[in-house]
């Protein structure tokens, strides 16, 4: 039977956060963002292992982040881009996972992931499916900017979704897709799979699963997480 493994690329600097520390280590409700992510997967019974990919020269990593963890390991093979970090992580797992095992790639800066979303994602994928990602249908009207921040056109939002994570694919297929597309730098795993001719499923995510990117995002996601627990 196929197993489920989590890969968390965590080698980015998050320059848009305007912080001296990478955003995955910033505090949220008393714990680093990354700690919230790890704890959610640690407590989800279906997950067999969790691998956090960090840069070899990461000065902010603290062993205390793994206090009480039973499934989580650290891989010192982070790359210059997200795609490189994920591919390096997959290669490092070569002897520890099977070709048809499922890999759930999740952003280190999405601390709002919960068990309900994980169940939706896993339950949506059958044995013959390529894989799936969490995502949200776009609610706002989109504008494409022209010169000097003027509107060039309005883009219909019908059939448009905002990608989230985890993004879940078979180990061998995902590694092959990233290996073939790494030079083109896919922005997420689903894009690499699309370039190989696959059509991943879209599974309803949640606003709570937003990615912390800008300084104000910390307060927003903290409030959303507290609301969901009340």
Short mmCIF file of C-alpha atoms in Angstrom, two decimals:
data_model
loop_
_atom_site.label_atom_id
_atom_site.label_comp_id
_atom_site.label_asym_id
_atom_site.label_seq_id
_atom_site.Cartn_x
_atom_site.Cartn_y
_atom_site.Cartn_z
CA UNK A 1 0.00 0.00 0.00
CA UNK A 2 1.25 3.48 -0.87
CA UNK A 3 2.47 5.63 2.00
CA UNK A 4 2.16 9.38 2.53
CA UNK A 5 5.25 11.53 3.08
CA UNK A 6 5.53 15.29 3.59
CA UNK A 7 8.27 17.47 2.10
CA UNK A 8 8.58 21.04 3.37
CA UNK A 9 10.92 23.30 1.33
CA UNK A 10 12.25 25.78 3.84
CA UNK A 11 15.34 27.34 2.31
CA UNK A 12 13.81 30.63 1.16
CA UNK A 13 14.61 34.02 2.67
CA UNK A 14 11.20 35.65 2.21
CA UNK A 15 12.54 39.11 1.35
CA UNK A 16 9.04 40.60 0.97
CA UNK A 17 8.50 40.12 4.72
CA UNK A 18 11.07 42.88 5.37
CA UNK A 19 12.51 40.82 8.23
CA UNK A 20 16.08 40.00 9.21
CA UNK A 21 15.02 36.38 9.71
CA UNK A 22 13.44 34.04 7.15
CA UNK A 23 9.67 34.19 7.55
CA UNK A 24 9.34 30.50 8.44
CA UNK A 25 11.07 31.28 11.75
CA UNK A 26 8.97 34.31 12.68
CA UNK A 27 6.70 33.85 15.73
CA UNK A 28 2.98 33.19 15.35
CA UNK A 29 0.85 32.67 18.45
CA UNK A 30 3.97 31.85 20.46
CA UNK A 31 5.58 29.41 17.99
CA UNK A 32 7.57 29.80 14.75
CA UNK A 33 5.51 29.44 11.57
CA UNK A 34 7.41 26.29 10.69
CA UNK A 35 6.65 24.71 14.06
CA UNK A 36 2.90 25.07 13.46
CA UNK A 37 3.30 23.32 10.10
CA UNK A 38 5.36 20.46 11.54
CA UNK A 39 2.97 19.92 14.44
CA UNK A 40 -0.04 19.59 12.13
CA UNK A 41 1.60 16.87 10.06
CA UNK A 42 3.10 15.16 13.11
CA UNK A 43 -0.39 14.74 14.57
CA UNK A 44 -1.95 13.46 11.34
CA UNK A 45 -1.93 9.67 11.55
CA UNK A 46 -1.75 8.97 7.79
CA UNK A 47 1.61 10.71 7.42
CA UNK A 48 4.58 8.35 7.57
CA UNK A 49 7.44 10.86 7.50
CA UNK A 50 8.13 14.60 7.32
CA UNK A 51 11.26 16.06 5.73
CA UNK A 52 12.18 19.73 6.14
CA UNK A 53 14.59 20.96 3.46
CA UNK A 54 16.79 23.81 4.68
CA UNK A 55 19.89 25.52 3.32
CA UNK A 56 23.20 24.06 4.43
CA UNK A 57 24.24 27.45 5.83
CA UNK A 58 20.93 28.15 7.62
CA UNK A 59 21.85 30.08 10.77
CA UNK A 60 18.29 30.36 12.08
CA UNK A 61 17.40 26.68 12.35
CA UNK A 62 17.03 25.54 15.97
CA UNK A 63 16.93 21.85 17.03
CA UNK A 64 14.15 22.84 19.46
CA UNK A 65 11.83 23.01 16.46
CA UNK A 66 11.82 19.21 16.48
CA UNK A 67 11.18 18.82 20.21
CA UNK A 68 8.63 16.03 20.67
CA UNK A 69 8.63 15.12 16.98
CA UNK A 70 8.61 11.46 16.00
CA UNK A 71 8.35 11.64 12.20
CA UNK A 72 10.37 14.71 11.23
CA UNK A 73 13.90 14.92 9.88
CA UNK A 74 15.99 17.78 8.49
CA UNK A 75 17.64 17.64 5.06
CA UNK A 76 20.52 20.07 4.46
CA UNK A 77 20.07 20.31 0.71
CA UNK A 78 18.09 23.48 0.09
CA UNK A 79 18.53 25.04 -3.34
CA UNK A 80 18.46 28.54 -4.75
CA UNK A 81 14.79 28.17 -5.72
CA UNK A 82 11.77 26.32 -4.40
CA UNK A 83 11.88 23.86 -7.30
CA UNK A 84 15.53 23.07 -6.64
CA UNK A 85 14.86 22.54 -2.92
CA UNK A 86 11.99 20.16 -3.65
CA UNK A 87 13.97 18.21 -6.23
CA UNK A 88 17.00 17.97 -3.93
CA UNK A 89 14.73 16.76 -1.14
CA UNK A 90 13.16 14.11 -3.35
CA UNK A 91 16.58 12.84 -4.38
CA UNK A 92 17.66 12.66 -0.75
CA UNK A 93 14.65 10.43 -0.02
CA UNK A 94 15.52 8.02 -2.81
CA UNK A 95 16.22 5.01 -0.56
CA UNK A 96 13.49 5.76 1.97
CA UNK A 97 10.31 5.95 -0.09
CA UNK A 98 8.73 3.86 -2.82
CA UNK A 99 8.03 4.96 -6.39
CA UNK A 100 4.26 5.03 -5.90
CA UNK A 101 4.29 6.63 -2.46
CA UNK A 102 2.52 9.97 -2.25
CA UNK A 103 4.58 13.10 -1.56
CA UNK A 104 2.77 16.10 -0.05
CA UNK A 105 4.82 19.24 -0.70
CA UNK A 106 3.81 22.03 1.66
CA UNK A 107 5.01 25.61 2.09
CA UNK A 108 6.82 26.32 5.34
CA UNK A 109 4.94 29.64 5.53
CA UNK A 110 1.41 28.16 5.43
CA UNK A 111 0.80 27.51 9.14
CA UNK A 112 -3.00 27.37 8.81
CA UNK A 113 -3.12 23.88 7.25
CA UNK A 114 -5.32 21.52 9.29
CA UNK A 115 -6.48 17.90 9.37
CA UNK A 116 -9.77 18.63 7.63
CA UNK A 117 -8.00 20.02 4.58
CA UNK A 118 -5.54 17.13 4.55
CA UNK A 119 -8.37 14.60 4.63
CA UNK A 120 -10.10 16.36 1.72
CA UNK A 121 -6.91 16.28 -0.32
CA UNK A 122 -6.06 12.64 0.36
CA UNK A 123 -9.63 11.41 -0.08
CA UNK A 124 -9.94 13.17 -3.45
CA UNK A 125 -7.21 11.12 -5.10
CA UNK A 126 -7.71 7.58 -6.34
CA UNK A 127 -5.09 5.02 -7.32
CA UNK A 128 -5.24 5.99 -10.98
CA UNK A 129 -5.17 9.75 -10.46
CA UNK A 130 -2.11 11.89 -11.14
CA UNK A 131 -2.45 13.86 -7.94
CA UNK A 132 -4.10 16.96 -6.55
CA UNK A 133 -3.51 20.33 -4.96
CA UNK A 134 -5.42 22.46 -2.50
CA UNK A 135 -6.68 25.66 -4.11
CA UNK A 136 -9.33 28.37 -3.85
CA UNK A 137 -11.61 29.65 -6.62
CA UNK A 138 -10.85 33.31 -7.27
CA UNK A 139 -13.47 35.66 -5.88
CA UNK A 140 -12.03 39.01 -7.00
CA UNK A 141 -11.95 40.60 -10.43
CA UNK A 142 -8.46 40.44 -11.93
CA UNK A 143 -6.74 43.32 -13.72
CA UNK A 144 -3.65 43.07 -15.88
CA UNK A 145 -1.45 46.14 -15.48
CA UNK A 146 -0.12 48.06 -18.42
CA UNK A 147 2.51 50.77 -18.29
CA UNK A 148 2.69 53.07 -15.27
CA UNK A 149 0.30 50.82 -13.29
CA UNK A 150 -2.68 51.58 -15.49
CA UNK A 151 -5.19 48.83 -16.32
CA UNK A 152 -4.46 47.07 -19.60
CA UNK A 153 -7.31 44.59 -19.42
CA UNK A 154 -9.74 42.78 -17.15
CA UNK A 155 -9.25 39.02 -16.91
CA UNK A 156 -12.40 36.92 -16.43
CA UNK A 157 -12.14 34.98 -13.17
CA UNK A 158 -14.27 32.08 -14.40
CA UNK A 159 -12.39 28.80 -13.95
CA UNK A 160 -9.46 30.55 -12.22
CA UNK A 161 -8.14 29.15 -8.93
CA UNK A 162 -5.44 30.31 -6.53
CA UNK A 163 -3.03 27.46 -5.85
CA UNK A 164 -2.23 26.48 -2.27
CA UNK A 165 -0.37 23.57 -0.71
CA UNK A 166 -0.01 20.70 0.00
CA UNK A 167 0.43 19.57 -3.56
CA UNK A 168 0.32 15.76 -3.65
CA UNK A 169 1.89 13.54 -6.32
CA UNK A 170 3.52 10.12 -6.68
CA UNK A 171 7.19 10.17 -5.70
CA UNK A 172 8.65 8.87 -8.97
CA UNK A 173 6.38 10.95 -11.20
CA UNK A 174 7.07 14.15 -9.31
CA UNK A 175 10.81 13.59 -9.29
CA UNK A 176 10.78 12.92 -13.03
CA UNK A 177 8.65 16.00 -13.75
CA UNK A 178 10.91 18.30 -11.75
CA UNK A 179 14.07 16.77 -13.20
CA UNK A 180 12.84 17.46 -16.74
CA UNK A 181 11.63 21.00 -16.02
CA UNK A 182 14.10 22.35 -13.45
CA UNK A 183 15.80 24.63 -15.99
CA UNK A 184 12.45 26.32 -16.69
CA UNK A 185 11.93 26.88 -12.94
CA UNK A 186 8.30 25.85 -12.38
CA UNK A 187 6.58 27.98 -9.76
CA UNK A 188 5.02 24.96 -8.11
CA UNK A 189 4.94 21.17 -8.39
CA UNK A 190 1.65 21.16 -10.28
CA UNK A 191 3.16 23.23 -13.09
CA UNK A 192 5.98 20.72 -13.50
CA UNK A 193 3.41 17.93 -13.71
CA UNK A 194 1.33 19.93 -16.21
CA UNK A 195 4.38 20.35 -18.45
CA UNK A 196 4.61 16.53 -18.53
CA UNK A 197 1.03 16.31 -19.77
CA UNK A 198 -0.68 15.53 -16.47
CA UNK A 199 -3.86 17.17 -15.17
CA UNK A 200 -3.86 17.37 -11.35
CA UNK A 201 -7.13 17.75 -9.48
CA UNK A 202 -8.19 20.96 -7.76
CA UNK A 203 -9.40 20.41 -4.18
CA UNK A 204 -11.09 23.10 -2.10
CA UNK A 205 -8.62 24.70 0.27
CA UNK A 206 -9.27 27.42 2.82
CA UNK A 207 -8.54 31.09 3.37
CA UNK A 208 -6.93 29.99 6.63
CA UNK A 209 -4.33 28.18 4.56
CA UNK A 210 -2.97 31.46 3.17
CA UNK A 211 0.75 31.87 2.65
CA UNK A 212 2.51 34.40 4.85
CA UNK A 213 4.27 36.70 2.40
CA UNK A 214 3.97 40.29 3.64
CA UNK A 215 4.26 41.71 7.19
CA UNK A 216 0.50 42.19 7.65
CA UNK A 217 -0.13 38.55 6.73
CA UNK A 218 1.05 37.40 10.15
CA UNK A 219 -1.81 39.15 11.91
CA UNK A 220 -4.35 37.95 9.37
CA UNK A 221 -3.40 34.27 9.54
CA UNK A 222 -3.13 34.41 13.34
CA UNK A 223 -6.70 35.72 13.54
CA UNK A 224 -7.98 33.12 11.08
CA UNK A 225 -6.34 30.30 13.02
CA UNK A 226 -7.74 31.53 16.33
CA UNK A 227 -11.23 31.82 14.83
CA UNK A 228 -11.12 28.24 13.59
CA UNK A 229 -10.17 26.99 17.06
CA UNK A 230 -12.92 28.88 18.90
#
